Short mmCIF file of C-alpha atoms (C1' of nucleotides) in Angstrom, two decimals:
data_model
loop_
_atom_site.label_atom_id
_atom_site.label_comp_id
_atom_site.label_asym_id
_atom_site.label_seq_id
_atom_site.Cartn_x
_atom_site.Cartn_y
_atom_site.Cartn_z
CA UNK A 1 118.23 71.74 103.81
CA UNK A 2 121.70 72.81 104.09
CA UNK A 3 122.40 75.88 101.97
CA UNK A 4 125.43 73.72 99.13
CA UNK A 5 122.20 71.01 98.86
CA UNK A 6 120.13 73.88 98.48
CA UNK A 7 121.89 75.33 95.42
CA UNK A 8 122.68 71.87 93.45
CA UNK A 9 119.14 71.01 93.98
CA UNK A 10 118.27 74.43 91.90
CA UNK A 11 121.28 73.58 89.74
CA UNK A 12 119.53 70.28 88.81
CA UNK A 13 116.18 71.66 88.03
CA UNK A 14 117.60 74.44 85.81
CA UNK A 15 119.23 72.03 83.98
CA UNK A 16 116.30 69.63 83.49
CA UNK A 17 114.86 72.96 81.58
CA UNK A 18 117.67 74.10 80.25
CA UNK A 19 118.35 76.99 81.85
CA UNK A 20 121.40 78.67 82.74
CA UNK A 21 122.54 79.13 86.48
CA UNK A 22 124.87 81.90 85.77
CA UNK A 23 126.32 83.94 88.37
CA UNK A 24 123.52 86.51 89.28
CA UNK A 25 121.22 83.67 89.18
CA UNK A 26 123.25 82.54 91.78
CA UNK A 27 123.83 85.31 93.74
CA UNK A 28 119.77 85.73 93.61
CA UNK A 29 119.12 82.29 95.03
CA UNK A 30 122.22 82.48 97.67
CA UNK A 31 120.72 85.90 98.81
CA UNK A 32 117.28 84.88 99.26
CA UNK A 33 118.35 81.40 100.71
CA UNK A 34 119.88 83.07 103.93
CA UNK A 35 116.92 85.84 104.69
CA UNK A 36 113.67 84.75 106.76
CA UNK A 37 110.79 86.72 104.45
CA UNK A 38 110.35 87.15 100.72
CA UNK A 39 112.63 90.42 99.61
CA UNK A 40 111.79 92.92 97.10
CA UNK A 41 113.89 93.73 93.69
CA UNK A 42 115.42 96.29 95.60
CA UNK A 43 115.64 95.08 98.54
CA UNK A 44 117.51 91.94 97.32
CA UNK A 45 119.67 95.19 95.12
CA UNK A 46 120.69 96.26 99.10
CA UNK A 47 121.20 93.08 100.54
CA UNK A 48 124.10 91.99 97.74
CA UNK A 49 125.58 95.32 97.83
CA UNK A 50 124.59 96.94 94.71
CA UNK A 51 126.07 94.11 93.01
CA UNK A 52 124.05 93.34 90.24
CA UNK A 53 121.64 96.47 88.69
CA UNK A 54 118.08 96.45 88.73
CA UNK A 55 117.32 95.68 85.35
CA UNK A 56 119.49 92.55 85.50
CA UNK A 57 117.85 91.69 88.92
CA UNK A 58 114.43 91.86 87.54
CA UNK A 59 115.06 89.38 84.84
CA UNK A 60 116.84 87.06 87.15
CA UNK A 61 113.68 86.93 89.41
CA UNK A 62 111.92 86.40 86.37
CA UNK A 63 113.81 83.62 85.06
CA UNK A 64 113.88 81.48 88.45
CA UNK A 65 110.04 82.54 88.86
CA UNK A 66 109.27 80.60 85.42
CA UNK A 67 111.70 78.16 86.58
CA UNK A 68 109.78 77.36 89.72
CA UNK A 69 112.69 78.01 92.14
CA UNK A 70 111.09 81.59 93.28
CA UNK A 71 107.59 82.36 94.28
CA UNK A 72 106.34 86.19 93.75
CA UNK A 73 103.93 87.58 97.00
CA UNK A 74 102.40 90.72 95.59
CA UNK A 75 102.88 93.84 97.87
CA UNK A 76 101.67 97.05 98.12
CA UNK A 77 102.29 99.86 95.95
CA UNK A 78 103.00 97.49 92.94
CA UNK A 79 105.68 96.14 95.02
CA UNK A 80 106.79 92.14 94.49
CA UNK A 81 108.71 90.28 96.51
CA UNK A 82 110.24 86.87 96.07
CA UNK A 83 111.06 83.56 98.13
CA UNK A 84 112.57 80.50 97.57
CA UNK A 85 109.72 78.25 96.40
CA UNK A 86 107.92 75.89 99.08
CA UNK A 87 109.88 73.01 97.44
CA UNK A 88 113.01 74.34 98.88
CA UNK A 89 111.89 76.01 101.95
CA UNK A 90 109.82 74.02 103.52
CA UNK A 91 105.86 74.38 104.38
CA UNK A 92 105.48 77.75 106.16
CA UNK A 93 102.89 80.63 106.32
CA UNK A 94 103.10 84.23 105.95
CA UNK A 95 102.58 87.29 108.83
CA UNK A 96 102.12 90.16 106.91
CA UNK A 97 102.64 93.95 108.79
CA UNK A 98 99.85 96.14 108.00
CA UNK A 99 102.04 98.81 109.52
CA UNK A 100 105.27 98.49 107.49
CA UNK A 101 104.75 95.61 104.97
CA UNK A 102 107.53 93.42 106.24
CA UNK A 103 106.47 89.47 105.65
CA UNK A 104 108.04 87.16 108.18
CA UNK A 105 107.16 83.11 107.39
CA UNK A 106 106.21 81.12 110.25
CA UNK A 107 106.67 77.69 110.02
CA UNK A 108 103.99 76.02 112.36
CA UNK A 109 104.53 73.34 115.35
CA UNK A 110 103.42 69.95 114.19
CA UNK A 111 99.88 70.22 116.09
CA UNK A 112 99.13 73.48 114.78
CA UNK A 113 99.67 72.71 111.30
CA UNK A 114 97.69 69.16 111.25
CA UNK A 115 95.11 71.48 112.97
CA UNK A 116 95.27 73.75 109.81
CA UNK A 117 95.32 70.68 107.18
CA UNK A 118 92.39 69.13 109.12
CA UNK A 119 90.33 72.78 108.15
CA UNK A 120 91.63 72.55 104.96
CA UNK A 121 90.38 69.05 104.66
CA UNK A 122 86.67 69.55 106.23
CA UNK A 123 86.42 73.11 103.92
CA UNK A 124 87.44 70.96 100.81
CA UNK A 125 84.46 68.71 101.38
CA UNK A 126 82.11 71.54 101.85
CA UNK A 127 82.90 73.21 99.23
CA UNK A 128 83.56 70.01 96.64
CA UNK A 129 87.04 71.09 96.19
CA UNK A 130 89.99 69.24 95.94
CA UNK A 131 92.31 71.13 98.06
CA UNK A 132 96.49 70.54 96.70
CA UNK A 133 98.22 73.09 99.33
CA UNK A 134 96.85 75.89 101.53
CA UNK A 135 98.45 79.12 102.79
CA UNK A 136 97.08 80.44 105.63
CA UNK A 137 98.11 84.74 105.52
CA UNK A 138 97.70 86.61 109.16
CA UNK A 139 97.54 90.48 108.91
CA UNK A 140 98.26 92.47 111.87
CA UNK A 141 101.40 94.41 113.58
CA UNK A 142 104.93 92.95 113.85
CA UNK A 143 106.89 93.06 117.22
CA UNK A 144 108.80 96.30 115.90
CA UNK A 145 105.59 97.75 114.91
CA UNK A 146 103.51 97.32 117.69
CA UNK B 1 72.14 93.51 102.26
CA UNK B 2 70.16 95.63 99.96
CA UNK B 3 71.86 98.06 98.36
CA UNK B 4 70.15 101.23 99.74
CA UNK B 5 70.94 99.32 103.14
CA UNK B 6 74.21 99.35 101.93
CA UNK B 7 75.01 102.65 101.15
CA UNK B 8 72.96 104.05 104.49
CA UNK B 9 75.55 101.70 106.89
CA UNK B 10 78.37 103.48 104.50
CA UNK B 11 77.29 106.81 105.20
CA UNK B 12 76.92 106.13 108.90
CA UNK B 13 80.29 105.03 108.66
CA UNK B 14 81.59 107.78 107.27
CA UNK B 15 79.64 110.30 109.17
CA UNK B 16 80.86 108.94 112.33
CA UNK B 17 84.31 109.60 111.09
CA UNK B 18 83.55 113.19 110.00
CA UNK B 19 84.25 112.22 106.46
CA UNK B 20 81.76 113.21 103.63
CA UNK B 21 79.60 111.16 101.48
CA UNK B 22 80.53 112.93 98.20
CA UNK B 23 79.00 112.13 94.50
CA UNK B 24 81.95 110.81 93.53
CA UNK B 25 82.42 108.41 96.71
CA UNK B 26 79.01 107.12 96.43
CA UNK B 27 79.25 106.47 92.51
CA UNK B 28 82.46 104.40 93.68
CA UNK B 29 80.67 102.51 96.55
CA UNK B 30 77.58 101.79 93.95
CA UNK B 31 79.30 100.43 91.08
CA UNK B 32 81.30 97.89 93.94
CA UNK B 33 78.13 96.69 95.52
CA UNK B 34 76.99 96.00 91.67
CA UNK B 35 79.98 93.64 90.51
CA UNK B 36 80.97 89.88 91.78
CA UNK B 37 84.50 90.97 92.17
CA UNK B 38 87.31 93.53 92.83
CA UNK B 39 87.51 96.40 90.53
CA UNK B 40 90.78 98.57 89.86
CA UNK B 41 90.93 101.82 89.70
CA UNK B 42 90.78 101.63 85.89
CA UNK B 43 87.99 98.83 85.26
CA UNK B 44 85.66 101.10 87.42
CA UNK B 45 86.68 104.63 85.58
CA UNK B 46 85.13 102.20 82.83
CA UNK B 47 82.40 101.03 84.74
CA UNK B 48 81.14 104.30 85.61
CA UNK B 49 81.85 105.43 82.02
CA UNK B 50 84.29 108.19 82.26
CA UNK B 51 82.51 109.97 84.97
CA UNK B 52 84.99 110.64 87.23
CA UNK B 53 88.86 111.36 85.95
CA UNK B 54 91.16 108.71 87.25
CA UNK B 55 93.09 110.56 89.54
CA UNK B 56 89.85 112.09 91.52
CA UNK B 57 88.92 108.26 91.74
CA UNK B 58 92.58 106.90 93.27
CA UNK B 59 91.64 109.72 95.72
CA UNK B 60 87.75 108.57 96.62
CA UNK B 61 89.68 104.66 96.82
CA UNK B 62 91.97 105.85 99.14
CA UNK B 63 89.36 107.46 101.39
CA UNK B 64 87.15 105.03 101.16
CA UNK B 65 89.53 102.54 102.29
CA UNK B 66 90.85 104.54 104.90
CA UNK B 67 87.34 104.59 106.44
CA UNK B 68 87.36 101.27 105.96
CA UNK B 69 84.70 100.42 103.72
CA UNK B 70 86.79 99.37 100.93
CA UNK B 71 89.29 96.47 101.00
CA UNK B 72 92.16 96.35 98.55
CA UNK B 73 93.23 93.66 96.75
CA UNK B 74 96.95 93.62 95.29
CA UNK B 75 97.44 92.23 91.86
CA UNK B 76 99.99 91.69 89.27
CA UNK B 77 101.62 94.53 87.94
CA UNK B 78 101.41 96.69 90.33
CA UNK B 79 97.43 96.46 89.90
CA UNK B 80 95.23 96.93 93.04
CA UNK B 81 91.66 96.36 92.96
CA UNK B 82 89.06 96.83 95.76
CA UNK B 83 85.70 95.51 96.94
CA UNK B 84 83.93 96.13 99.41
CA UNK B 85 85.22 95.95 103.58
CA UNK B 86 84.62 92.53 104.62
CA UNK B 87 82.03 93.96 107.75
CA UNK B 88 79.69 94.84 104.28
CA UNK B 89 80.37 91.75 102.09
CA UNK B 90 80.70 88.70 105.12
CA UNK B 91 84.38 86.92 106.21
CA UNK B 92 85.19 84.46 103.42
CA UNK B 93 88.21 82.78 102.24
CA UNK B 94 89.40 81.99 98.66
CA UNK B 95 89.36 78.57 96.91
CA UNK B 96 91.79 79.33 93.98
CA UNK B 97 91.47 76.88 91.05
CA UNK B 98 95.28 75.59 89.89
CA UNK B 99 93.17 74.27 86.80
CA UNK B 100 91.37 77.37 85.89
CA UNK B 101 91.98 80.16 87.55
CA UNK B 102 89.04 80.66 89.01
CA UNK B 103 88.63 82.51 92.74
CA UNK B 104 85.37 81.31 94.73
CA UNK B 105 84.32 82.48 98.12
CA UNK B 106 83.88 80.18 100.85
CA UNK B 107 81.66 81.21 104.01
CA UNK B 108 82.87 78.61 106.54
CA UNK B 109 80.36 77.30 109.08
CA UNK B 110 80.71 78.91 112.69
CA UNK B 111 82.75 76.05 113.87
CA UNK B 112 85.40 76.14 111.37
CA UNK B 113 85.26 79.78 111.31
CA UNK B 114 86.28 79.77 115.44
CA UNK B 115 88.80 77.28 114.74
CA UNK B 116 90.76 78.98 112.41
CA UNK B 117 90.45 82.55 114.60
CA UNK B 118 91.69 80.35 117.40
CA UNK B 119 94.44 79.09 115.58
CA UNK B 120 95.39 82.78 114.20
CA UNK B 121 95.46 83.88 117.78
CA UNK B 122 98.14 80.88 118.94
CA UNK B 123 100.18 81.57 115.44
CA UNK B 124 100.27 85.40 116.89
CA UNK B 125 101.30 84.39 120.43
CA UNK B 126 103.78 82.08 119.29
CA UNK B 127 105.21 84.62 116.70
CA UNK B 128 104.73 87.84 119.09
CA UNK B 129 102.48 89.31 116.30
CA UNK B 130 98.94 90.90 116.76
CA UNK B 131 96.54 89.58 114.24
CA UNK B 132 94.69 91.70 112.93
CA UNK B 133 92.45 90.28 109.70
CA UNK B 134 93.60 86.85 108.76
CA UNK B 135 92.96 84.67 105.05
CA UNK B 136 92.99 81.03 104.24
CA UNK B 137 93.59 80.40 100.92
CA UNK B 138 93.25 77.25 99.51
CA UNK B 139 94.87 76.00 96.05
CA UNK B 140 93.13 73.01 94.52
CA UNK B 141 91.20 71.89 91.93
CA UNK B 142 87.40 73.11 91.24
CA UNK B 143 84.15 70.74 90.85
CA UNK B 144 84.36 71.30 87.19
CA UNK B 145 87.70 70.57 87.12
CA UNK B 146 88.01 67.54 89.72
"C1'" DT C 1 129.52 81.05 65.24
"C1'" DT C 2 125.10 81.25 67.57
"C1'" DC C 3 122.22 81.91 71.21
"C1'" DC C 4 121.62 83.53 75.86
"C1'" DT C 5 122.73 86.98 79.34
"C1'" DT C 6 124.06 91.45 80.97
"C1'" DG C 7 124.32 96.58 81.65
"C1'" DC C 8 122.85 100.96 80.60
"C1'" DA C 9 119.49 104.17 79.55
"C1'" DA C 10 115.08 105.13 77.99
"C1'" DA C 11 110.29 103.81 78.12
"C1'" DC C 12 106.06 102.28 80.46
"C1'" DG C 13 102.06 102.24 83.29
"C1'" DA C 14 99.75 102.48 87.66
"C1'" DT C 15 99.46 105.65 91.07
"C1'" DT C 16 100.34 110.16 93.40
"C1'" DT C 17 100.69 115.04 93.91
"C1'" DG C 18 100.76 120.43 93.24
"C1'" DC C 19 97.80 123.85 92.37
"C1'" DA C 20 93.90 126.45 91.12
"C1'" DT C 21 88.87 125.91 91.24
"C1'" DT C 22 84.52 124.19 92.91
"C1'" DG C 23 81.24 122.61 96.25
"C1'" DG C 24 79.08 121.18 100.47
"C1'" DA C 25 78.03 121.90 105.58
"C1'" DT D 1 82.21 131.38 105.11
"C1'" DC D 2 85.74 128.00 104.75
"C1'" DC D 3 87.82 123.82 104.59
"C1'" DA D 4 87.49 119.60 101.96
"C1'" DA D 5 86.95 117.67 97.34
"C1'" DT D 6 87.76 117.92 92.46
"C1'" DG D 7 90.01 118.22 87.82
"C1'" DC D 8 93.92 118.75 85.23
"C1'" DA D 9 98.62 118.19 84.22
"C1'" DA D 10 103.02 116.96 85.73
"C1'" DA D 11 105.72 114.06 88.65
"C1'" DT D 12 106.90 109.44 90.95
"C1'" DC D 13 108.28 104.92 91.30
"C1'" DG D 14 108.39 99.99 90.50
"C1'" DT D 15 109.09 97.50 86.61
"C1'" DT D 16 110.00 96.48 81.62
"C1'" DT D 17 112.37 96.82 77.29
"C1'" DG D 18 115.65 98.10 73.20
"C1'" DC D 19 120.05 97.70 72.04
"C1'" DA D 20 124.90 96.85 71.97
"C1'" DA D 21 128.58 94.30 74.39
"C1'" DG D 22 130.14 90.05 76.87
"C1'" DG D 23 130.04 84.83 77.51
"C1'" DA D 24 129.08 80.07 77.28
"C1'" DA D 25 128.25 76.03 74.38
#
DNA sequence: TTCCTTGCAAACGATTTGCATTGGA
DNA sequence: TCCAATGCAAATCGTTTGCAAGGAA
């Protein structure tokens, strides 16, 4: 999705709920729309240059969380950080760094991901469970880590 | 595993890493193996009513799951809880309930359960990342709730 | 106007740490 | 003996909140 279809499809869901898309929201959703992981409050406070303070950065990520544009992914030491929801960005899945913490998403080549669906489909019927979406989290050590 | 099973593979554990069994570690490791689910540090100063001050038990967490034998789990709010290390408890992944909340543990059959490791190892090539513990988590809706 | 949002500073709560004391190998 | 573990109190750090000022409808 090309980042100016990216923002009026936001636009049009925070209007369906009446909610404003003022200009940190903006800036919040623009920022996270152009990195490749979820970012923290303050790393998102680094990557738009001090722009907005904390406090106001919090509530925006709370805002579009409610709103279902961002998704939280708790961290370590209380630490959350945000992405654009899978509605906007796509199915993907998450490599976590045990070493540093950095998530990178992955988004799987067609035959690996029918592969995973195809799991998710057999463990549903083991277990009786209706399965609605899957996320499939690797832990281990990133390239700069290793 | 029986519990005094249990705590004799802990100590092993521990001895083996030159790191002592203490009251307070094996009061921790006890009330874990008792309870279905994570504990934070908090729920368990409860648990073990009051017996241990809060910050001596952050400290016997963080050893413990140093060593290994403890496996947290990040919550909201900054919250972490721990159980027990997978190598005590069994590899499972979660089926998370979108009607109800609820978390169940799923031991996958051998076959699934190489399929998914194999998959985690292409993921890894592909992404030049070296898996180290991987989870499948699966949103969808419970028996009860079907 | 009226309600929502923002910025600042203070408050909060889970976790960590400094330091003196205790305890186990 | 001697280093690791403990208890207490104070400090840290991510996050939240009260309140007054700014903005949009």
């Amino acid at each position: 999705m090309t980042k100016s279809n990216l923002m009026r499809e936001v636009e049009e869901r925070l209007a369906d709920r009446r909610v404003r898309f003022t200009k940190g929201r903006r800036t919040v959703v623009s920022a996270l729309s152009l990195t490749d992981g979820p970012l923290s409050a303050a790393e998102l406070h680094l990557v738009i240059g001090n722009a907005i303070p904390l406090s106001s950065l919090y509530r925006s990520l709370a805002v579009l969380e409610r709103a279902g544009v961002l998704e939280p992914h708790l961290g370590k030491k209380g630490v959350t950080r945000y992405e654009l929801a899978e509605w906007l960005r796509g199915h993907h899945h998450h490599l976590v760094c045990i070493e540093c913490g950095a998530v990178d998403d992955v988004e799987l080549p067609e035959n690996y991901e029918s592969r995973v669906a195809e799991l998710v489909r057999g463990i549903g019927d083991i277990a009786r469970f209706t399965p609605m979406n899957h996320a499939l989290e690797i832990e281990g050590r990133c390239a700069r880590c290793a």
